[in-house]
Short mmCIF file of C-alpha atoms in Angstrom, two decimals:
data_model
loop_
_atom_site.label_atom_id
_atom_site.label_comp_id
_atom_site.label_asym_id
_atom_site.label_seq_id
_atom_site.Cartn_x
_atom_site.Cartn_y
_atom_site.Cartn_z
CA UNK A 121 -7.23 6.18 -14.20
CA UNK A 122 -9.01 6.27 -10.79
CA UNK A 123 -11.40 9.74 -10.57
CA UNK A 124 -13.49 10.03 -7.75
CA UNK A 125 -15.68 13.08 -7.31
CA UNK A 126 -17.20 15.22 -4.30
CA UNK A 127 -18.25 11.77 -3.25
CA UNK A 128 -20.18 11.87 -0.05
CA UNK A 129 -21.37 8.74 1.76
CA UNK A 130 -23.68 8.75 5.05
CA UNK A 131 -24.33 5.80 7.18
CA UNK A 132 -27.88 6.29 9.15
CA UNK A 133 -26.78 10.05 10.51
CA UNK A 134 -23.28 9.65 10.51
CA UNK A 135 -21.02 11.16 7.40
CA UNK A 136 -18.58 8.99 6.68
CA UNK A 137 -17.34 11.07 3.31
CA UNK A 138 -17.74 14.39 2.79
CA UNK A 139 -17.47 16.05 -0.73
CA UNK A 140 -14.58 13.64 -1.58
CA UNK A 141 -12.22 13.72 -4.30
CA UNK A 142 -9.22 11.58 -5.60
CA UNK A 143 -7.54 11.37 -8.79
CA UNK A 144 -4.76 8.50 -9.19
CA UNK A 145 -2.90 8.74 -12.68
CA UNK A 146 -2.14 5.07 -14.72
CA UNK A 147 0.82 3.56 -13.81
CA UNK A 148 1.28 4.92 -10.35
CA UNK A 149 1.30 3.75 -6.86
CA UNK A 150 -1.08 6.20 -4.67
CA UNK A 151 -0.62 5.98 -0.71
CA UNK A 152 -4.22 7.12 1.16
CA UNK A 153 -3.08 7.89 4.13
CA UNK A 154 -5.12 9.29 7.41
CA UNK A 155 -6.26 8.29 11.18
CA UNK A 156 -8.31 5.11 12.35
CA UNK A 157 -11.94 6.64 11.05
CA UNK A 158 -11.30 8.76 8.76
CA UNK A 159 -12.91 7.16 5.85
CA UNK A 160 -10.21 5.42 3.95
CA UNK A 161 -11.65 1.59 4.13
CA UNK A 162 -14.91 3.41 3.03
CA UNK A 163 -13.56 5.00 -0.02
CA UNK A 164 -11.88 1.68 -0.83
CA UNK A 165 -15.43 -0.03 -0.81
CA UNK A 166 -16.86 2.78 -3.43
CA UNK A 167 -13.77 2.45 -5.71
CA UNK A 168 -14.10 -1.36 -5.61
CA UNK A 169 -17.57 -1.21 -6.52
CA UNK A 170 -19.20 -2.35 -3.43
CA UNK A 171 -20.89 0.89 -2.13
CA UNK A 172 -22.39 3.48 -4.08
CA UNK A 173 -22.27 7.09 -3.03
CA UNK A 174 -24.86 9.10 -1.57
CA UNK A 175 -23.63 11.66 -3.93
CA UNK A 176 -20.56 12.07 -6.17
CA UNK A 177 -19.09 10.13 -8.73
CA UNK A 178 -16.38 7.43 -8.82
CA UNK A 179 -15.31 6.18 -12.36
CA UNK A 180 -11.74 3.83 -13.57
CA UNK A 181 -10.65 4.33 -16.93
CA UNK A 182 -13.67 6.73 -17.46
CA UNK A 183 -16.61 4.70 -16.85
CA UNK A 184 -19.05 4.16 -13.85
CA UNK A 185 -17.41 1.52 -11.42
CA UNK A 186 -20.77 0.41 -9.69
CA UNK A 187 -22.69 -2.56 -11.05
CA UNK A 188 -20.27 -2.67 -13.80
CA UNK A 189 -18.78 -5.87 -14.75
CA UNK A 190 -16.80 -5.40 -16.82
CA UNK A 191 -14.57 -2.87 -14.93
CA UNK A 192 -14.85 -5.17 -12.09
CA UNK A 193 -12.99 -7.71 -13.98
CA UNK A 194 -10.02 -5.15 -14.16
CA UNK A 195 -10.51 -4.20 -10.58
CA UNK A 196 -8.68 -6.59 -7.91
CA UNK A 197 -8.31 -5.91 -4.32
CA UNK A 198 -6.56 -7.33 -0.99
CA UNK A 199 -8.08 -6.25 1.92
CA UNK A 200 -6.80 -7.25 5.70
CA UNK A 201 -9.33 -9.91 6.14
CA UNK A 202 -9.22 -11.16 2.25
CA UNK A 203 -12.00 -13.83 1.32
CA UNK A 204 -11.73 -17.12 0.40
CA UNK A 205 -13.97 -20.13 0.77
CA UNK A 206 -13.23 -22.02 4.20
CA UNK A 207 -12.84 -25.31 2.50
CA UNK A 208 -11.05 -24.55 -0.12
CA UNK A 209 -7.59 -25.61 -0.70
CA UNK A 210 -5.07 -22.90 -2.40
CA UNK A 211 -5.25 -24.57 -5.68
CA UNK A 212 -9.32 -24.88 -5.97
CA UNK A 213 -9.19 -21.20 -4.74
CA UNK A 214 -6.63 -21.04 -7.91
CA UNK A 215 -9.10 -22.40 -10.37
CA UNK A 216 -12.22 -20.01 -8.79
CA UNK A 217 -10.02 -17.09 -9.81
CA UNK A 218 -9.18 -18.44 -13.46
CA UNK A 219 -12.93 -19.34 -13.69
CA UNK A 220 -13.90 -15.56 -12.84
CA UNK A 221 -11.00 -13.32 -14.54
CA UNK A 222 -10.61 -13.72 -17.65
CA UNK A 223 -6.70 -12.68 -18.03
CA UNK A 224 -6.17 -15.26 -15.40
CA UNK A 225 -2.31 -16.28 -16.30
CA UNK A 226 -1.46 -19.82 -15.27
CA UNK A 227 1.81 -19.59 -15.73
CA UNK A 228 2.31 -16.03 -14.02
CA UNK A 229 0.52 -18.00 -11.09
CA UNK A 230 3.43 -21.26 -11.48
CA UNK A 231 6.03 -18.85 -11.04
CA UNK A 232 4.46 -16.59 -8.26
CA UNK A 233 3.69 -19.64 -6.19
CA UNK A 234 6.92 -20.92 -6.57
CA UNK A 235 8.80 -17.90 -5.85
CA UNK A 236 7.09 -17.53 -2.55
CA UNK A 237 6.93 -21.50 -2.14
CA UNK A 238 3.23 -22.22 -1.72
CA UNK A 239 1.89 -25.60 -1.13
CA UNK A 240 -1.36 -25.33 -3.01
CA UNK A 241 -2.13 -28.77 -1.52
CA UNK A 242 -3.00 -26.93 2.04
CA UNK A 243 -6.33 -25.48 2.70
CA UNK A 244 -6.14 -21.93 3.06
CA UNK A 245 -8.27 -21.85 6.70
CA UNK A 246 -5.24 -23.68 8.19
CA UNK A 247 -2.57 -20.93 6.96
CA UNK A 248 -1.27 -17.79 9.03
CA UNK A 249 -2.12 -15.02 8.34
CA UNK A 250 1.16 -14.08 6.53
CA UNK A 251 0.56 -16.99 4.68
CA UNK A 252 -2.96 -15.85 3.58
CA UNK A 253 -1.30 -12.71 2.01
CA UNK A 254 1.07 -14.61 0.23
CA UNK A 255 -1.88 -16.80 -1.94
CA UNK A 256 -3.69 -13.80 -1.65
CA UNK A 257 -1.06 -11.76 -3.85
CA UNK A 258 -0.76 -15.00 -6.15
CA UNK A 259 -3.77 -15.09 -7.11
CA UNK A 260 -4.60 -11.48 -7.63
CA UNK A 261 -1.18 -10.54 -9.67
CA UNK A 262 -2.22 -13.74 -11.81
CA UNK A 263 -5.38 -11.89 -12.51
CA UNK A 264 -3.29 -9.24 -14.35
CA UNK A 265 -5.29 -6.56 -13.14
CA UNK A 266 -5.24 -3.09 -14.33
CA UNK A 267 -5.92 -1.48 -11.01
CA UNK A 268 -4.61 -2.88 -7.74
CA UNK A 269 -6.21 -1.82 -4.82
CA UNK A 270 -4.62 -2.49 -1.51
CA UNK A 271 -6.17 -1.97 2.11
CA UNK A 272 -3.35 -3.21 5.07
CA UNK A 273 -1.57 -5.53 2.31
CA UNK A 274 1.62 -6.56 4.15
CA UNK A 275 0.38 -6.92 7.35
CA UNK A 276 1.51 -10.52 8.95
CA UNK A 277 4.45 -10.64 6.74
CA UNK A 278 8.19 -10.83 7.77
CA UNK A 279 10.43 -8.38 6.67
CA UNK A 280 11.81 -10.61 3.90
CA UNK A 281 8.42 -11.93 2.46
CA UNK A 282 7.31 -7.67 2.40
CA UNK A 283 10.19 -7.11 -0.30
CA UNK A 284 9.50 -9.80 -2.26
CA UNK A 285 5.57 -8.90 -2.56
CA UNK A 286 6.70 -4.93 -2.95
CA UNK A 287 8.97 -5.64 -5.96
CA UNK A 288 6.30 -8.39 -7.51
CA UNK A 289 3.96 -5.34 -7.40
CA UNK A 290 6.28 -3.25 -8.32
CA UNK A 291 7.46 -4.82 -11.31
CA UNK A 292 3.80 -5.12 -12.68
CA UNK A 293 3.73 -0.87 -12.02
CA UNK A 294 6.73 -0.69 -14.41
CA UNK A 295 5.68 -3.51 -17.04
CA UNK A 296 2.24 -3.63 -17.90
CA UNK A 297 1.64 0.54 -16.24
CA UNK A 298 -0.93 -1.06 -13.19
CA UNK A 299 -2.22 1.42 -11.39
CA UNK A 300 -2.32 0.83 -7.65
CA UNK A 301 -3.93 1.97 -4.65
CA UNK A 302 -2.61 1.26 -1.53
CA UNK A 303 -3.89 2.46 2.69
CA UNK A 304 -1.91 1.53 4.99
CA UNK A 305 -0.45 2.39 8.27
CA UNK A 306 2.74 1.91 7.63
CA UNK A 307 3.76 5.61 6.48
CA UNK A 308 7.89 3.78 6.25
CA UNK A 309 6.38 1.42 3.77
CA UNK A 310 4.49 3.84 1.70
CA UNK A 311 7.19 6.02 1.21
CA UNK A 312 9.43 3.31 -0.20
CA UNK A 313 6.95 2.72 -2.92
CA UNK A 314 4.42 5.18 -3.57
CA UNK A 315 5.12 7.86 -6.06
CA UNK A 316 1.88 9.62 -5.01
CA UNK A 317 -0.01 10.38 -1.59
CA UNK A 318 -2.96 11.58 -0.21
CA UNK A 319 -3.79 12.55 3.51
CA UNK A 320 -7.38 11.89 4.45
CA UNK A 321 -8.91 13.04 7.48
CA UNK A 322 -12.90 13.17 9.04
CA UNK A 323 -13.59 12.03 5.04
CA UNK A 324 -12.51 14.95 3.19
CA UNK A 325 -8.99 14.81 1.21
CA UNK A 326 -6.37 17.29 2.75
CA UNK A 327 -3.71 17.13 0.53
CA UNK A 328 -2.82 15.34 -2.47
CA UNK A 329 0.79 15.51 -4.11
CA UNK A 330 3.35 13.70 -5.40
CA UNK A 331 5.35 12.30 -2.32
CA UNK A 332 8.04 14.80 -2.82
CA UNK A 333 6.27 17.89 -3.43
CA UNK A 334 4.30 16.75 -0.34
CA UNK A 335 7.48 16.48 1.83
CA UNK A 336 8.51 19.85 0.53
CA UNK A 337 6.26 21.48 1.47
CA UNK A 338 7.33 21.27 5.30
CA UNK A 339 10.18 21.55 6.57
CA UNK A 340 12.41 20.52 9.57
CA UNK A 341 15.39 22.37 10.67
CA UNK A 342 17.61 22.70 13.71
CA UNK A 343 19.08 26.15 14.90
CA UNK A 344 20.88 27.56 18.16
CA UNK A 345 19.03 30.82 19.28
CA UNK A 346 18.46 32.37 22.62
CA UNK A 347 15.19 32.70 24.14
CA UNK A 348 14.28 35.56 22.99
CA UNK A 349 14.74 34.96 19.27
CA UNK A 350 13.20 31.66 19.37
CA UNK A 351 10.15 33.11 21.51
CA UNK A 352 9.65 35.22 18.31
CA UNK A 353 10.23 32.91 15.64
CA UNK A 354 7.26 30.42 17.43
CA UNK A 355 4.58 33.30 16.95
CA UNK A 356 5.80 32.70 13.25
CA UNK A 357 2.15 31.69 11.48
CA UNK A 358 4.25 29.29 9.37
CA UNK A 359 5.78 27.26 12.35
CA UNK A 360 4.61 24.00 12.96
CA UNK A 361 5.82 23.01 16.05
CA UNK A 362 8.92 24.12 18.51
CA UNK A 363 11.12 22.20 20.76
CA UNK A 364 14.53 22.70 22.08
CA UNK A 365 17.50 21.01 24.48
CA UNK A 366 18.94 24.17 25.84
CA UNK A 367 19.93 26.08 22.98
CA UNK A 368 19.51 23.69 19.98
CA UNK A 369 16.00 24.48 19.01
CA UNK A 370 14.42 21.93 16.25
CA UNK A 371 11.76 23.47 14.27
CA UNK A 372 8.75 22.43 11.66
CA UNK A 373 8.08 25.47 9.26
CA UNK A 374 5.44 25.20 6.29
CA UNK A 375 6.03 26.76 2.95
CA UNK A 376 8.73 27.00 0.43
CA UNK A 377 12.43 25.98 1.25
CA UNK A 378 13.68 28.73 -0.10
CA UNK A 379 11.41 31.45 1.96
CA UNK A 380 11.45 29.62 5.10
CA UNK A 381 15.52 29.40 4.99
CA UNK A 382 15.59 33.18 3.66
CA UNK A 383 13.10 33.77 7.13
CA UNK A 384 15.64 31.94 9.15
CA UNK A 385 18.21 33.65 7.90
CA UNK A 386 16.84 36.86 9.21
CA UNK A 387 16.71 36.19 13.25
CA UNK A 388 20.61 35.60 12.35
CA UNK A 389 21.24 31.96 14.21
CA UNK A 390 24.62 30.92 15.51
CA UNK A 391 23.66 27.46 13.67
CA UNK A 392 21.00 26.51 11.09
CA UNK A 393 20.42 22.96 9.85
CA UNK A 394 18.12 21.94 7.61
CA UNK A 395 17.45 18.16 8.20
CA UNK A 396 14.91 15.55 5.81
CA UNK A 397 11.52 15.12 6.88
CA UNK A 398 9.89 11.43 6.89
CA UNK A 399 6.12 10.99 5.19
CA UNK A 400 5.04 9.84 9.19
CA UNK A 401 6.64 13.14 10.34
CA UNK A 402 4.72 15.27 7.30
CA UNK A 403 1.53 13.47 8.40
CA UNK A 404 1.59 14.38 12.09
CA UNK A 405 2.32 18.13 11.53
CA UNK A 406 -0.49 18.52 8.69
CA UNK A 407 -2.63 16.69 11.36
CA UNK A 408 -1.21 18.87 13.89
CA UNK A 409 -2.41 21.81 11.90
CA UNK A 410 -6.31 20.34 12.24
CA UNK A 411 -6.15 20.58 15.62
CA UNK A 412 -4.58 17.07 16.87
CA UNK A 413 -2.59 17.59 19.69
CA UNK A 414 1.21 16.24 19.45
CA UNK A 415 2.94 18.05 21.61
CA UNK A 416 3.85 14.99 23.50
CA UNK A 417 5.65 13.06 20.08
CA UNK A 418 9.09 13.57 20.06
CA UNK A 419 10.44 12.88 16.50
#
């Protein structure tokens, strides 16, 4: 659905993207993920048709996203600091969007607004910020957009007001197969929802899987050793990262589950646990791997 292509994107001297590529199937909810800088807002801005690339292609349902209209139309996005005209109240704002989109569904937009109980009356400049979000995803999911494209969606909502946005979103994934794109730094949140993810970092992709391929990939497990074994087993090119409290040693192997527990198996432990990984904890040992220094997180 979304293809985008050794995409590479300077600004003045500075190379924001570097040989990019992406590919999000139809129907599925894709997590960017990566660092403050690393290129993800950028790569947002080509896929919504905003910047072109210095080189590289980007295309949705096989055509050419820039100056096209027509794709644009099937294109929505919420971005932290989402636009809307100061003056407007939530239901003129309303009536801009039907005037634009063409799929515009009134009565999808009835029941959204009174699920989340918006006063359309009130001007949107005088809501919070959570509030914002909330018209914001009215509007948009009234659009009936094919593609949904998401940069720090959820932040300024409570807890509550999160799960009710995730399962309207959701529910259009399932339904009518929207594909959705979604950065954010909340790696809890992505994993709840995304069926996909992608690890970005200094604008080239890392690693793209399917979230639990990616979080099998590495692998957390706690042992007892003595020194001496667990000296050797940390000159192991497939160890992450070693800590211990006295003889309970927790390590982060790369690699198969089945190799690195047959491995394991052969420095003979008194105990070996393996124990589940989070998507934050995958991220900051595949980061750890490019050279960021975490030696000081304990997880």
């Amino acid at each position: 659905m979304i293809k985008v292509k050794n995409v590479t994107k300077y600004f003045d001297d500075f190379k924001v993207l570097d040989d990019f590529s992406l590919n999000v199937k139809k129907g599925t909810i894709y997590g960017l993920v990566g660092p403050n800088g690393a290129g993800k807002t950028t790569i947002i801005n080509h896929i919504n048709g905003v910047l072109s690339p210095y080189s590289g292609e980007i295309e949705i349902a096989g055509e050419s996203v820039y100056e096209n209209e027509k794709i644009k139309e099937k294109v929505l996005s919420i971005a932290d600091d989402w636009f809307y005209f100061s003056t407007y109240t939530i239901k003129q704002m309303m009536h801009f969007y039907r005037d634009i989109y063409p799929r515009f569904s009134t009565e999808r937009y009835e029941v959204i607004r009174d699920l989340l109980k918006i006063d359309e009356k009130r001007q949107i400049r005088k809501l919070s910020k959570g509030m914002k979000k909330q018209v914001a995803f009215a509007l948009v999911l009234s659009a009936m957009p094919d593609v949904l494209i998401l940069d720090e969606p959820l932040d300024g909502l409570d807890p509550v007001m999160r799960k009710q946005i995730l399962n309207l979103v959701i529910a259009d994934v399932n339904d009518r197969e929207m594909t959705v794109l979604v950065s954010s730094h909340n790696l809890r949140e992505l994993e709840d929802i995304c069926d996909w993810v992608g690890i970005i970092h200094q604008g080239r992709m890392i690693t793209q899987k399917p979230l639990d391929d990616l979080k099998g990939s590495v692998h957390k497990y706690q042992l007892v050793l003595d020194d001496v074994t667990a000296n050797r087993l940390s000159e192991n090119e497939n160890v992450l990262h070693i800590s211990n409290t006295g003889s309970v040693y927790s390590v982060i192997m790369r690699g198969e589950a089945e190799k690195t527990q047959e491995m394991l198996s052969t420095i003979s432990p008194v105990l070996c646990e393996r124990v589940s990984l989070t998507l934050e904890e995958v991220f900051i040992y595949e980061l750890g791997g490019l050279g960021y220094d975490f030696k000081n997180i304990i997880i």
